[in-house]
Amino acid sequence: MAGAEPKPVEMLSNEEAKSELERLAHEIKHHDELYHGEDAPEISDAEYDALRRRNLSIEQHFPDLIREDSPSKTVGYKALDKFGKITHAIPMLSLDNAFSDSDVRDFADRVRRFLRLNAEAVLQLTAEPKIDGLSLSLRYENGRLVSAATRGDGVVGEDVTENARTIADIPTVLGGADIPEIAEVRGEVYMTLDAFRTLNERMEAEGKPTYVNPRNTAAGSLRQLDSAMTASRPLKFFAYAWGEMSEVPSDTQMGMVEKFSEWGFQTNPLMRVFDEIDPLIDHYHAIEEERASLGYDIDGVVYKVNDLALQRRLGFVSRSPRWAIAHKFPAEKAWTVLTAIDIQVGRTGALTPVARLKPVTVGGVVVTNATLHNEDYIKGIGNDGEPIRDGKDLRAGDTVQIQRAGDVIPQIVDVDLDKRPADAEEFDFPTICPACGSHAVREINASTGKLDSVRRCTGGLICPAQAVERLKHFVSRNAFDIEGLGTKQVEAFYQDGLIANAADIFTLAERDERSLKKLKDREGWGPQSAQKLFDAIEAKRSVDLNRFIYALGIRHVGEQTAKDLARGYGDIEQFTNAITGLNGEESEAWRELVAIDGIGNTAASALQEFITEEKNKTVYDALLGEITTIAPQAASTDSPVAGKTVVFTGSLERFSRDEAKAMAERLGAKVAGSVSAKTDLVVAGPGAGSKLKKAQDLDIDVIDEDGWFELVGDFQ
Ligand code: IVH
């Protein structure tokens, strides 16, 4: 922050130190509340960290003056448990992104291929603005609003019903016709730019902190504990999607949105339906032109397949629908100074350079860090070996242009060499891991034969940075998701030797019982918060198999691969047997593994590498002694293929291979890539070869495509 340089700590008098500690305690508490309670940070992360560092350094010099309410006694922020939780009847998903016109064409081509539409078939798409607010799911029963929930993690959101009732755009009773008994209407809560400015003027006049942007303000206003406060903030709502509907009153996306409007919702006036891509892209550019005069923030245009029957066939991949995409507006850019290049060591040992920036506001957000990817990137060479930034290297002291698009980590796109200080030195990328001192090397990629762009620490399990990152990954949102055990707590617990590996998390409570220095007596903790953490850990002793696999943090085993594995093996015993049996490409276990659709040699080799490392196996076994896993639920249990393993081979004509797979999985089947004794059914199209032969040899049921539709027709 601007102002005089603070006095060196050594030169502070007792009185000065005391009063500065008091000031810092209040200031840091204030920023904590702003950041976490109101979604409105006032200072950059770097400035906040500086305050905490200053506080700590004074405390180190004046230990007698440490205050009861010192910020150093709080182990980071603990989630405000203000609202009740609501589990969404149907998860709230996110959207895949397109960044260029050609990404949009690719999207349409992908959809057409998936559906096997021929060249003449018309594929109708809707286009509407992507509102930059926060999504909300409104549940109506017999036409009356019964609950309102934020998106949360997509599965469980916060119950903000009382606050939603204060928003004029949200009807408490639906009007019009065709109202299903259960209707969940979803859309975006947002604040107009006018309302945002007026609110900030008022805040300023009252000497209160102002908000950063309309989106944060809308989020903060909706999440007020006091509904009267929400009511005083002018929030608005556009309806554009739905969750559970006991009856779907239209067969198109546009028809549904028209219904919403009849029921009393605001819908976006710029929504249109297109039969072709060119006019759709023209509409995107028209909306882009109009963006500044709309009066509310938008960050792109969303396209959706208009026909709901096709939407259903397309289904979902991971967390987003195959039938929609968000075409984002170009990233916002700004110039600032690169103050330093730091190296972070990741979970898999990757040495990742991070740019520390002089704080700069880009698109309403203060940016202090940017990713630098790898050492070639710093030198001005992209991942594909082509020059980037005209091949200009980056040095501390450089003036750089950064770009921020959506939630993506900011990137450096340009450097102004005219402003380079004379003494700026070329960055010397370390070849020794800064965390453990082991050699850091660039391997030759086995499949491409090229030098890997990433330099990795070879310290493996002895590297503390990797250990901490693995733990952070283990407890992260899409893995074990343990409430109250976040990044800061993991770091502190690891440092103090309380948790060295994932299995230790589950023995924490028991060890605490026997310990002389109990968690409740640690700085920043009390009996209640300690108990709450133990309860949260206890609650996760039972976890979905796919989350467990993902939590292991094995290279090349991301969320989707973990799901494929969980579905492929069905339960933890099978999975454990399978991976412990891996012994090179020739082993039976390997062959079975790569027969699972979606799993290739890279993941197989990473799994083998993981489990053959004795220390990993020890932790793995210890974990299994502590937890139980929940087998994946078959999507549909009453279909004739539920629980069966199906192989599709030969060419398919009525649907694409991808759709076949998605349909079979929806109906509860496992789809395998090769035929084995475990295969129950082979669907063979024209041109089927060795797989069909093998099926016949093994006496496995074989049907053709028409046979498939006859079999599952009623269940789709
Ligand atoms: S459709 C299944 N339409 O964007 C897909 N989303 O990145 C449901 N959003 O969480 C979303 N405007 O909060 C859709 N016209 C629009 C939207 C929109 C804004 C947000 C929404 C969602 C996020 C996805």
XYZ file of C-alpha atoms and ligand atoms in Angstrom:
740
model
C 0.000 0.000 0.000
C 1.110 3.550 -0.562
C 2.582 5.496 2.349
C 5.827 5.768 4.243
C 8.039 2.728 4.514
C 7.387 1.043 7.840
C 10.022 1.506 10.487
C 12.417 -1.456 10.735
C 11.187 -3.786 13.458
C 14.470 -3.594 15.368
C 13.983 0.123 15.781
C 10.492 0.012 17.254
C 9.999 0.997 20.874
C 7.873 -1.212 23.090
C 5.033 1.282 22.888
C 5.215 1.536 19.113
C 5.286 -2.236 18.718
C 2.279 -2.592 20.963
C 0.199 -0.089 19.105
C 1.227 -1.432 15.705
C 0.258 -4.974 16.732
C -3.102 -3.671 17.802
C -3.598 -1.869 14.528
C -2.498 -4.933 12.519
C -4.842 -7.242 14.437
C -7.790 -5.057 13.515
C -6.701 -4.429 9.985
C -6.084 -8.100 9.173
C -9.375 -9.123 10.764
C -11.118 -6.507 8.662
C -9.553 -7.866 5.447
C -10.348 -11.440 6.441
C -13.981 -10.518 6.807
C -14.091 -8.613 3.556
C -12.432 -11.395 1.648
C -14.313 -14.336 3.011
C -17.542 -12.919 4.290
C -18.415 -10.444 1.597
C -16.529 -11.587 -1.482
C -15.008 -8.138 -1.755
C -11.255 -8.025 -1.228
C -9.969 -4.492 -0.802
C -6.262 -5.163 -1.104
C -4.174 -7.561 -3.168
C -3.039 -10.924 -1.814
C 0.519 -9.593 -1.732
C -0.482 -6.619 0.392
C -2.425 -8.888 2.699
C 0.538 -11.246 3.046
C 2.772 -8.256 3.791
C 0.498 -7.258 6.676
C 0.665 -10.754 8.111
C 4.433 -10.906 7.691
C 4.866 -7.564 9.431
C 2.686 -8.765 12.288
C 4.738 -11.932 12.640
C 8.045 -10.183 12.523
C 7.038 -7.724 15.272
C 5.803 -10.635 17.365
C 9.125 -12.405 16.940
C 10.930 -9.361 18.293
C 8.412 -8.634 21.028
C 7.069 -12.025 22.125
C 5.682 -10.523 25.337
C 3.360 -8.319 23.330
C 1.585 -11.071 21.376
C -2.109 -10.354 21.646
C -4.852 -12.812 22.496
C -6.581 -11.924 19.216
C -3.396 -11.936 17.144
C -3.865 -12.891 13.479
C -0.943 -15.309 13.833
C -3.122 -17.383 16.126
C -5.646 -18.083 13.419
C -4.618 -20.856 11.054
C -6.108 -19.113 8.084
C -9.722 -18.528 7.542
C -12.344 -20.963 8.696
C -15.430 -21.279 6.506
C -18.329 -19.226 7.722
C -21.009 -21.764 8.320
C -23.770 -19.264 7.858
C -26.252 -20.991 5.637
C -27.817 -24.401 5.568
C -26.891 -26.764 2.769
C -29.104 -27.933 -0.068
C -28.238 -30.938 -2.201
C -29.297 -30.217 -5.774
C -31.788 -32.763 -7.115
C -29.842 -32.535 -10.369
C -26.243 -31.246 -10.190
C -25.533 -27.707 -11.387
C -22.940 -27.993 -14.092
C -20.478 -25.681 -15.698
C -19.808 -24.945 -19.332
C -16.931 -25.770 -21.574
C -15.318 -22.710 -23.176
C -14.665 -21.620 -26.741
C -12.224 -18.774 -27.323
C -12.440 -18.311 -31.067
C -14.852 -18.622 -33.976
C -13.112 -21.808 -35.014
C -13.605 -23.317 -31.544
C -17.320 -22.715 -32.086
C -17.269 -24.450 -35.476
C -15.403 -27.340 -33.860
C -18.116 -27.525 -31.214
C -20.851 -27.747 -33.840
C -18.857 -30.372 -35.754
C -18.347 -32.381 -32.574
C -22.067 -32.330 -31.855
C -22.888 -33.362 -35.408
C -20.370 -36.198 -35.321
C -21.621 -37.432 -31.974
C -25.184 -37.489 -33.257
C -24.093 -38.747 -36.678
C -26.093 -35.991 -38.356
C -25.625 -35.918 -42.093
C -24.542 -32.803 -43.953
C -28.108 -31.785 -44.867
C -29.529 -32.122 -41.371
C -30.129 -28.793 -39.654
C -28.664 -28.412 -36.188
C -30.434 -25.593 -34.387
C -28.447 -23.721 -31.759
C -29.565 -20.973 -29.400
C -27.284 -18.049 -28.578
C -27.672 -15.843 -25.517
C -25.407 -13.635 -23.369
C -23.385 -15.275 -20.640
C -24.294 -13.212 -17.595
C -21.433 -12.479 -15.215
C -23.216 -13.097 -11.934
C -23.790 -16.160 -9.827
C -26.092 -19.018 -10.601
C -29.077 -19.848 -8.486
C -31.468 -22.777 -8.500
C -35.081 -22.026 -7.533
C -37.345 -24.885 -6.587
C -41.104 -24.494 -7.030
C -43.580 -27.032 -5.765
C -47.129 -26.599 -7.030
C -46.087 -23.218 -8.318
C -44.755 -21.910 -5.012
C -41.148 -21.085 -4.307
C -39.928 -23.522 -1.669
C -36.175 -23.149 -1.826
C -33.318 -21.282 -3.446
C -29.782 -22.628 -3.530
C -26.483 -21.290 -4.795
C -24.379 -23.499 -7.037
C -21.825 -24.377 -4.338
C -19.676 -27.195 -5.647
C -22.375 -28.127 -8.148
C -23.716 -30.927 -5.973
C -24.412 -29.127 -2.703
C -25.192 -25.414 -2.530
C -26.102 -22.890 0.147
C -29.687 -22.360 1.182
C -30.418 -18.696 0.430
C -34.197 -19.029 0.181
C -35.099 -16.106 2.416
C -32.743 -13.807 0.578
C -33.983 -14.931 -2.834
C -37.526 -14.032 -1.781
C -36.453 -10.395 -1.537
C -35.439 -10.233 -5.210
C -38.205 -8.690 -7.284
C -37.332 -10.669 -10.450
C -37.892 -13.943 -8.594
C -41.598 -14.789 -8.415
C -42.671 -16.433 -5.181
C -45.709 -17.825 -6.974
C -45.574 -18.804 -10.640
C -48.148 -17.410 -13.055
C -49.339 -18.675 -16.455
C -50.087 -22.191 -17.631
C -48.301 -25.558 -17.855
C -46.709 -25.340 -14.443
C -45.253 -28.702 -13.460
C -45.772 -29.936 -9.914
C -42.043 -29.711 -9.381
C -40.167 -27.062 -11.323
C -36.599 -26.077 -10.660
C -35.783 -22.919 -12.560
C -32.153 -21.898 -12.792
C -30.518 -18.697 -13.836
C -28.162 -15.926 -12.909
C -28.390 -13.371 -10.112
C -26.637 -10.176 -11.123
C -26.393 -6.493 -10.323
C -26.723 -3.729 -12.878
C -23.762 -1.399 -13.350
C -25.906 1.538 -12.239
C -26.916 -0.164 -9.027
C -23.311 -1.133 -8.408
C -22.086 2.444 -8.817
C -24.821 3.850 -6.609
C -24.092 1.307 -3.907
C -20.380 2.082 -3.982
C -21.031 5.823 -3.801
C -23.146 5.219 -0.723
C -20.487 2.993 0.839
C -17.880 5.622 0.184
C -20.021 8.380 1.668
C -20.473 6.277 4.781
C -16.728 5.688 4.957
C -17.180 1.980 4.323
C -15.055 -0.165 2.003
C -16.248 -0.195 -1.594
C -16.826 -3.284 -3.719
C -14.564 -4.476 -6.508
C -17.047 -5.444 -9.206
C -20.772 -6.113 -9.693
C -20.369 -9.883 -9.631
C -18.665 -9.980 -6.226
C -21.212 -7.510 -4.964
C -24.111 -9.621 -6.160
C -22.538 -12.686 -4.536
C -21.892 -10.833 -1.295
C -25.392 -9.363 -1.259
C -27.091 -12.703 -1.828
C -25.039 -14.272 0.932
C -25.983 -11.718 3.585
C -27.167 -13.252 6.828
C -29.687 -10.496 7.207
C -32.321 -10.729 4.452
C -33.198 -7.077 5.002
C -29.683 -6.289 3.823
C -30.182 -8.384 0.675
C -33.473 -6.604 0.109
C -31.685 -3.245 0.220
C -29.344 -4.331 -2.575
C -30.935 -4.163 -6.007
C -30.340 -7.666 -7.354
C -31.796 -8.988 -10.581
C -32.296 -12.422 -12.097
C -32.383 -13.948 -15.604
C -33.812 -17.475 -16.008
C -32.045 -19.637 -18.612
C -31.932 -23.288 -17.438
C -33.654 -25.822 -15.230
C -33.010 -28.721 -12.884
C -35.693 -31.173 -11.828
C -38.981 -30.799 -13.740
C -41.754 -33.271 -13.045
C -42.931 -32.553 -16.566
C -40.914 -30.754 -19.221
C -43.387 -28.355 -20.851
C -41.582 -27.836 -24.164
C -39.307 -29.782 -26.455
C -36.864 -26.988 -27.235
C -34.483 -24.810 -25.241
C -36.110 -21.689 -26.644
C -39.585 -23.032 -25.833
C -38.527 -23.604 -22.228
C -37.191 -20.090 -21.876
C -40.446 -18.738 -23.322
C -42.311 -20.740 -20.691
C -40.140 -19.199 -17.982
C -41.146 -15.821 -19.255
C -44.836 -16.800 -19.146
C -44.373 -17.990 -15.576
C -43.153 -14.542 -14.561
C -39.370 -14.636 -14.979
C -37.129 -12.191 -16.759
C -35.387 -13.848 -19.694
C -32.642 -12.342 -21.785
C -33.988 -10.356 -24.752
C -30.883 -11.128 -26.835
C -31.530 -14.865 -27.008
C -32.027 -16.178 -30.560
C -32.226 -19.487 -32.412
C -30.010 -20.166 -35.452
C -30.032 -22.853 -38.111
C -26.509 -22.109 -39.245
C -23.162 -21.200 -37.760
C -22.326 -18.006 -39.663
C -25.317 -15.970 -38.472
C -24.786 -17.387 -34.988
C -21.228 -16.060 -34.947
C -22.489 -12.736 -36.344
C -24.850 -12.580 -33.387
C -21.908 -13.151 -31.028
C -20.105 -10.169 -32.551
C -23.271 -8.069 -32.409
C -23.629 -8.837 -28.691
C -19.947 -8.033 -28.225
C -20.566 -4.625 -29.814
C -23.518 -4.003 -27.559
C -21.711 -5.236 -24.466
C -20.735 -1.842 -23.083
C -24.266 -0.462 -23.351
C -26.180 -3.419 -21.878
C -26.017 -2.033 -18.371
C -24.857 -5.308 -16.831
C -21.687 -7.375 -17.143
C -21.524 -10.297 -19.516
C -18.436 -12.315 -20.328
C -19.392 -14.195 -23.447
C -22.206 -15.840 -25.373
C -23.625 -19.277 -24.557
C -24.712 -21.627 -27.352
C -27.033 -24.543 -26.662
C -28.485 -27.274 -28.857
C -32.117 -26.223 -29.200
C -33.734 -29.657 -29.492
C -34.126 -31.188 -26.021
C -34.246 -34.734 -27.402
C -30.821 -34.133 -28.925
C -29.603 -32.584 -25.652
C -30.582 -35.781 -23.924
C -28.752 -37.932 -26.430
C -25.676 -35.748 -26.126
C -25.595 -35.948 -22.352
C -22.634 -34.813 -20.302
C -18.946 -35.255 -20.139
C -17.450 -34.806 -16.715
C -18.952 -31.570 -15.384
C -20.294 -29.961 -18.520
C -22.960 -30.755 -21.058
C -21.905 -31.850 -24.544
C -24.779 -29.795 -25.902
C -23.620 -26.332 -24.804
C -20.556 -24.143 -24.894
C -19.617 -20.649 -23.698
C -17.958 -18.471 -26.326
C -15.876 -16.146 -24.190
C -15.031 -12.570 -25.074
C -11.329 -11.894 -25.631
C -9.226 -11.684 -22.508
C -8.612 -8.379 -20.794
C -5.047 -7.140 -20.772
C -2.910 -4.760 -18.716
C 0.723 -3.707 -18.367
C 2.651 -4.045 -15.103
C 6.106 -4.850 -13.740
C 7.411 -8.361 -13.216
C 9.075 -8.007 -9.836
C 10.450 -11.525 -9.379
C 10.360 -15.076 -10.691
C 9.759 -17.724 -8.015
C 9.874 -21.499 -8.373
C 7.105 -23.650 -6.938
C 7.351 -27.423 -6.643
C 4.144 -29.242 -7.460
C 2.617 -32.518 -6.376
C 4.301 -34.501 -9.136
C 7.619 -32.696 -8.685
C 7.182 -30.230 -11.544
C 9.206 -27.053 -10.986
C 6.807 -24.321 -11.984
C 7.986 -20.751 -12.333
C 5.602 -18.099 -11.068
C 5.742 -14.421 -11.970
C 5.338 -12.026 -9.049
C 3.769 -8.865 -10.346
C 3.316 -5.341 -9.157
C -0.426 -5.513 -8.334
C -2.555 -4.414 -11.253
C -6.301 -4.418 -11.826
C -7.447 -6.406 -14.850
C -11.154 -6.684 -15.517
C -12.051 -5.690 -11.972
C -9.686 -8.113 -10.248
C -6.329 -7.327 -8.651
C -3.671 -9.571 -10.147
C -0.367 -10.182 -8.334
C 0.827 -13.475 -9.854
C 0.935 -15.001 -13.303
C 1.904 -18.431 -14.492
C 5.152 -18.818 -16.388
C 4.529 -22.498 -17.245
C 8.108 -23.742 -17.644
C 11.639 -22.655 -18.449
C 11.159 -22.529 -22.205
C 8.215 -20.225 -21.715
C 10.454 -17.800 -19.820
C 12.889 -17.970 -22.713
C 10.065 -17.135 -25.122
C 9.413 -20.604 -26.536
C 5.914 -22.092 -26.449
C 4.976 -25.683 -25.646
C 4.936 -26.501 -29.336
C 8.523 -25.287 -29.737
C 7.378 -22.172 -31.611
C 8.509 -18.713 -30.444
C 6.049 -16.817 -28.261
C 6.169 -13.086 -27.438
C 8.326 -12.927 -30.595
C 10.792 -15.146 -28.772
C 11.491 -12.478 -26.136
C 12.705 -13.752 -22.777
C 11.405 -12.535 -19.421
C 13.481 -11.052 -16.626
C 12.771 -9.655 -13.185
C 12.325 -5.903 -13.637
C 10.626 -6.236 -17.032
C 7.485 -4.379 -17.940
C 5.060 -7.047 -19.085
C 1.587 -7.283 -20.492
C -0.655 -9.731 -18.718
C -3.910 -11.220 -19.851
C -6.694 -12.659 -17.801
C -9.559 -14.662 -19.261
C -12.318 -15.907 -17.009
C -11.094 -17.999 -14.132
C -7.903 -18.962 -15.907
C -4.629 -18.058 -14.177
C -3.276 -14.833 -15.708
C -0.610 -15.188 -18.363
C 2.157 -12.938 -19.663
C 1.633 -12.244 -23.323
C 4.116 -9.469 -24.111
C 7.195 -7.716 -22.792
C 8.333 -4.155 -23.487
C 12.081 -4.449 -24.065
C 12.513 -0.668 -24.235
C 11.642 -0.527 -20.566
C 14.027 -3.287 -19.503
C 16.379 -2.043 -16.733
C 20.036 -2.146 -17.785
C 20.928 -4.529 -14.986
C 18.088 -7.023 -15.595
C 19.578 -10.494 -15.629
C 18.484 -13.478 -17.652
C 16.646 -15.955 -15.431
C 18.734 -18.918 -14.432
C 16.328 -21.831 -14.115
C 17.383 -24.032 -11.189
C 18.526 -27.582 -11.866
C 18.294 -28.400 -8.172
C 14.922 -28.640 -6.416
C 14.557 -25.567 -4.187
C 12.553 -27.603 -1.671
C 14.722 -30.697 -1.151
C 17.970 -30.150 -3.028
C 17.515 -33.175 -5.293
C 18.446 -32.909 -8.946
C 15.707 -31.532 -11.143
C 15.721 -32.936 -14.657
C 13.901 -32.759 -17.938
C 13.017 -36.243 -19.053
C 12.712 -37.487 -22.591
C 9.045 -38.124 -23.258
C 8.691 -41.829 -24.049
C 5.944 -41.429 -26.615
C 7.221 -38.351 -28.497
C 10.960 -38.852 -28.011
C 11.176 -35.117 -27.252
C 12.601 -33.348 -24.248
C 9.829 -32.719 -21.719
C 9.045 -29.040 -21.276
C 8.759 -29.568 -17.527
C 11.726 -29.930 -15.223
C 11.001 -32.282 -12.355
C 12.470 -32.821 -8.930
C 13.802 -36.372 -8.650
C 13.411 -36.383 -4.862
C 10.042 -38.173 -4.992
C 8.851 -39.025 -1.521
C 11.732 -37.305 0.271
C 10.743 -33.925 -1.184
C 8.684 -32.009 1.381
C 7.167 -29.724 -1.245
C 5.782 -32.691 -3.163
C 4.516 -34.261 0.047
C 2.631 -31.112 1.039
C 1.208 -30.643 -2.434
C 0.044 -34.257 -2.487
C -1.715 -33.711 0.825
C -3.350 -30.538 -0.433
C -4.550 -32.447 -3.459
C -5.847 -35.263 -1.273
C -8.108 -32.963 0.738
C -9.096 -30.771 -2.194
C -12.638 -30.189 -3.343
C -12.899 -32.874 -5.997
C -10.964 -35.398 -3.918
C -11.751 -35.972 -0.208
C -13.061 -32.444 0.253
C -12.511 -32.277 4.007
C -14.116 -29.173 5.464
C -11.784 -27.129 7.630
C -8.686 -28.889 6.307
C -7.514 -26.532 3.590
C -4.191 -25.466 2.181
C -3.121 -23.469 5.218
C -4.008 -26.141 7.767
C -2.302 -28.864 5.728
C 0.860 -26.769 5.542
C 0.826 -26.080 9.264
C 0.090 -29.701 10.210
C 2.775 -31.003 7.891
C 5.327 -28.580 9.243
C 4.575 -29.531 12.806
C 4.766 -33.238 12.016
C 1.075 -33.880 12.735
C 0.349 -35.184 9.251
C 3.085 -36.616 7.060
C 0.902 -38.528 4.614
C -2.750 -38.964 3.716
C -3.344 -41.896 6.074
C -2.257 -39.723 9.008
C -5.301 -37.532 8.506
C -7.520 -40.350 9.696
C -5.507 -41.049 12.821
C -5.300 -37.398 13.791
C -8.166 -37.489 16.300
C -6.943 -40.654 17.943
C -3.374 -39.377 18.257
C -4.685 -36.082 19.517
C -6.441 -37.867 22.331
C -3.169 -39.283 23.552
C -1.136 -36.177 22.852
C -0.033 -33.707 25.457
C -0.264 -30.853 23.020
C -3.809 -31.096 21.812
C -5.187 -29.476 18.696
C -7.676 -27.455 20.736
C -4.772 -25.834 22.564
C -2.914 -24.883 19.419
C -2.811 -21.291 18.307
C -5.973 -20.402 16.469
C -7.872 -23.486 17.576
C -10.322 -24.144 20.353
C -12.344 -27.125 21.590
C -15.154 -26.433 19.129
C -13.095 -25.922 16.006
C -10.929 -28.957 16.810
C -14.000 -31.128 17.294
C -15.487 -29.800 14.097
C -12.406 -30.797 12.171
C -12.390 -34.289 13.675
C -16.058 -34.645 12.754
C -15.394 -33.492 9.211
C -12.609 -36.066 8.867
C -14.825 -38.762 10.359
C -17.521 -37.944 7.825
C -15.099 -38.687 5.000
C -14.161 -42.163 6.165
C -16.577 -43.294 3.541
C -15.857 -41.847 0.102
C -16.741 -42.472 -3.544
C -14.274 -44.838 -5.177
C -13.533 -42.398 -8.001
C -12.747 -39.622 -5.507
C -10.446 -41.978 -3.639
C -8.559 -42.875 -6.823
C -8.328 -39.253 -7.887
C -7.157 -38.231 -4.394
C -4.114 -40.491 -4.686
C -2.665 -37.808 -6.942
C -1.123 -40.216 -9.425
C 0.316 -38.582 -12.520
C -1.986 -38.830 -15.553
C -4.886 -39.954 -13.348
C -7.192 -36.967 -13.351
C -10.862 -36.875 -12.471
C -12.100 -38.470 -15.678
C -9.527 -41.274 -15.604
C -10.375 -41.918 -11.956
C -14.037 -42.214 -12.917
C -13.212 -44.569 -15.777
C -11.152 -46.709 -13.403
C -13.824 -46.745 -10.710
C -16.437 -47.737 -13.200
C -14.129 -50.230 -14.907
C -13.251 -52.122 -11.740
C -16.440 -51.541 -9.781
C -14.973 -51.792 -6.299
C -11.828 -51.136 -4.335
C -10.753 -54.785 -4.030
C -10.768 -55.246 -7.781
C -8.992 -51.960 -8.283
C -6.325 -52.814 -5.722
C -5.799 -56.292 -7.194
C -5.569 -54.805 -10.633
C -2.951 -52.179 -9.880
C -0.843 -54.371 -7.624
C -0.813 -56.942 -10.425
C 0.631 -54.505 -12.974
C 3.931 -55.719 -14.309
C 4.708 -54.267 -17.711
C 2.705 -54.185 -20.900
C 2.715 -57.947 -21.209
C 1.086 -58.621 -17.852
C -2.550 -59.725 -17.739
C -3.418 -56.914 -15.318
C -2.009 -54.346 -17.747
C -3.989 -55.749 -20.633
C -7.186 -55.653 -18.607
C -6.440 -52.128 -17.487
C -5.936 -50.709 -20.966
C -9.059 -52.553 -22.134
C -11.061 -50.085 -20.033
C -12.353 -47.410 -22.312
C -10.449 -44.179 -21.766
C -7.334 -45.780 -20.211
C -4.092 -45.947 -22.164
C -0.490 -46.953 -21.616
C 0.494 -43.622 -20.063
C -1.981 -43.942 -17.204
C -1.182 -47.640 -16.856
C 2.495 -46.954 -16.510
C 1.872 -44.151 -13.996
C -0.322 -46.475 -11.922
C 2.341 -49.155 -11.965
C 5.053 -46.676 -11.062
C 2.923 -45.432 -8.183
C 2.086 -48.747 -6.595
C 5.480 -50.382 -7.028
C 7.035 -47.590 -4.971
C 7.025 -49.221 -1.584
C 6.344 -46.085 0.399
C 3.280 -45.366 -1.702
C 2.022 -48.890 -1.210
C 2.459 -48.535 2.554
C 0.387 -45.360 2.645
C -2.156 -46.906 0.267
C -2.605 -49.922 2.542
C -2.750 -47.737 5.628
C -5.461 -45.662 3.956
C -7.500 -48.744 3.159
C -7.312 -49.633 6.831
C -8.893 -46.279 7.695
C -11.548 -45.720 5.086
C -14.183 -47.471 3.028
C -15.064 -46.619 -0.540
C -18.456 -46.401 -2.153
C -18.724 -48.271 -5.432
C -19.960 -46.220 -8.389
C -23.703 -46.369 -8.848
C -24.816 -47.826 -12.114
C -26.731 -45.062 -13.857
C -29.752 -47.260 -14.429
C -30.268 -50.559 -12.712
C -33.344 -51.845 -14.451
C -32.044 -51.760 -18.006
C -31.215 -55.068 -19.698
C -27.536 -54.099 -19.927
C -27.111 -52.825 -16.355
C -23.946 -54.226 -14.811
C -22.883 -55.850 -18.092
C -19.611 -55.295 -19.891
C -20.213 -54.309 -23.496
C -17.808 -53.945 -26.431
C -18.750 -51.991 -29.563
C -16.859 -52.946 -32.697
C -17.071 -52.449 -36.438
C -18.705 -49.376 -37.918
C -21.903 -48.052 -36.437
C -24.478 -46.270 -38.525
C -27.321 -45.123 -36.347
C -25.155 -43.457 -33.756
C -21.492 -42.602 -33.212
C -19.098 -44.663 -31.111
C -19.070 -41.897 -28.502
C -22.840 -41.825 -28.289
C -22.941 -45.615 -28.090
C -20.573 -45.487 -25.138
C -22.464 -42.690 -23.412
C -25.786 -44.475 -23.908
C -24.480 -47.807 -22.617
C -23.049 -46.093 -19.539
C -26.265 -44.217 -18.921
C -27.984 -47.593 -18.948
C -25.602 -48.927 -16.335
C -23.241 -50.925 -18.555
C -19.451 -50.857 -18.570
C -17.899 -50.245 -21.943
C -14.632 -52.024 -22.685
C -12.269 -51.468 -25.565
C -11.378 -55.126 -26.091
C -13.046 -58.506 -25.808
C -12.133 -60.814 -22.944
C -13.734 -63.538 -20.865
C -15.301 -60.724 -18.825
C -17.228 -59.352 -21.804
C -20.972 -59.996 -21.677
C -22.087 -58.549 -24.971
C -20.510 -57.490 -28.255
C -22.309 -55.077 -30.552
C -20.770 -55.620 -33.964
C -21.344 -53.411 -36.986
C -20.193 -54.022 -40.563
C -16.459 -54.575 -40.919
C -16.001 -56.040 -37.425
C -12.848 -58.167 -37.406
C -10.714 -59.702 -34.700
C -12.927 -58.622 -31.805
C -15.939 -60.281 -33.373
C -13.887 -63.431 -33.975
C -12.685 -63.476 -30.405
C -16.259 -63.035 -29.146
C -17.362 -66.008 -31.231
C -14.422 -68.078 -29.958
C -15.331 -67.213 -26.376
C -19.009 -67.859 -27.021
C -20.049 -64.339 -26.062
C -23.416 -62.929 -27.166
C -23.077 -60.882 -30.343
C -25.758 -58.554 -31.678
C -25.785 -55.887 -34.369
C -26.742 -52.241 -34.064
C -30.438 -52.854 -34.690
C -30.309 -55.609 -32.091
C -28.896 -53.074 -29.638
C -31.752 -50.649 -30.182
C -34.266 -53.465 -29.884
C -32.656 -54.488 -26.621
C -32.456 -51.059 -24.997
C -35.120 -49.201 -26.968
C -37.582 -48.879 -24.108
C -35.001 -47.825 -21.609
C -33.323 -44.908 -23.313
S -26.309 -22.532 -19.030
C -25.754 -26.957 -17.943
N -26.633 -20.041 -19.709
O -22.082 -19.760 -16.577
C -25.358 -25.571 -18.209
N -25.090 -20.524 -17.974
O -19.773 -21.607 -16.865
C -26.101 -24.582 -17.423
N -24.051 -18.546 -16.980
O -22.615 -21.801 -13.802
C -25.603 -23.234 -17.606
N -25.088 -17.069 -18.211
O -23.627 -19.479 -13.742
C -25.978 -20.890 -18.909
N -27.060 -17.869 -20.381
C -26.425 -18.723 -19.587
C -25.509 -18.287 -18.612
C -24.850 -19.220 -17.822
C -24.220 -17.240 -17.229
C -23.125 -19.091 -15.968
C -23.751 -20.059 -15.012
C -22.902 -21.283 -15.067
C -21.672 -20.789 -15.729
C -21.046 -21.903 -16.520
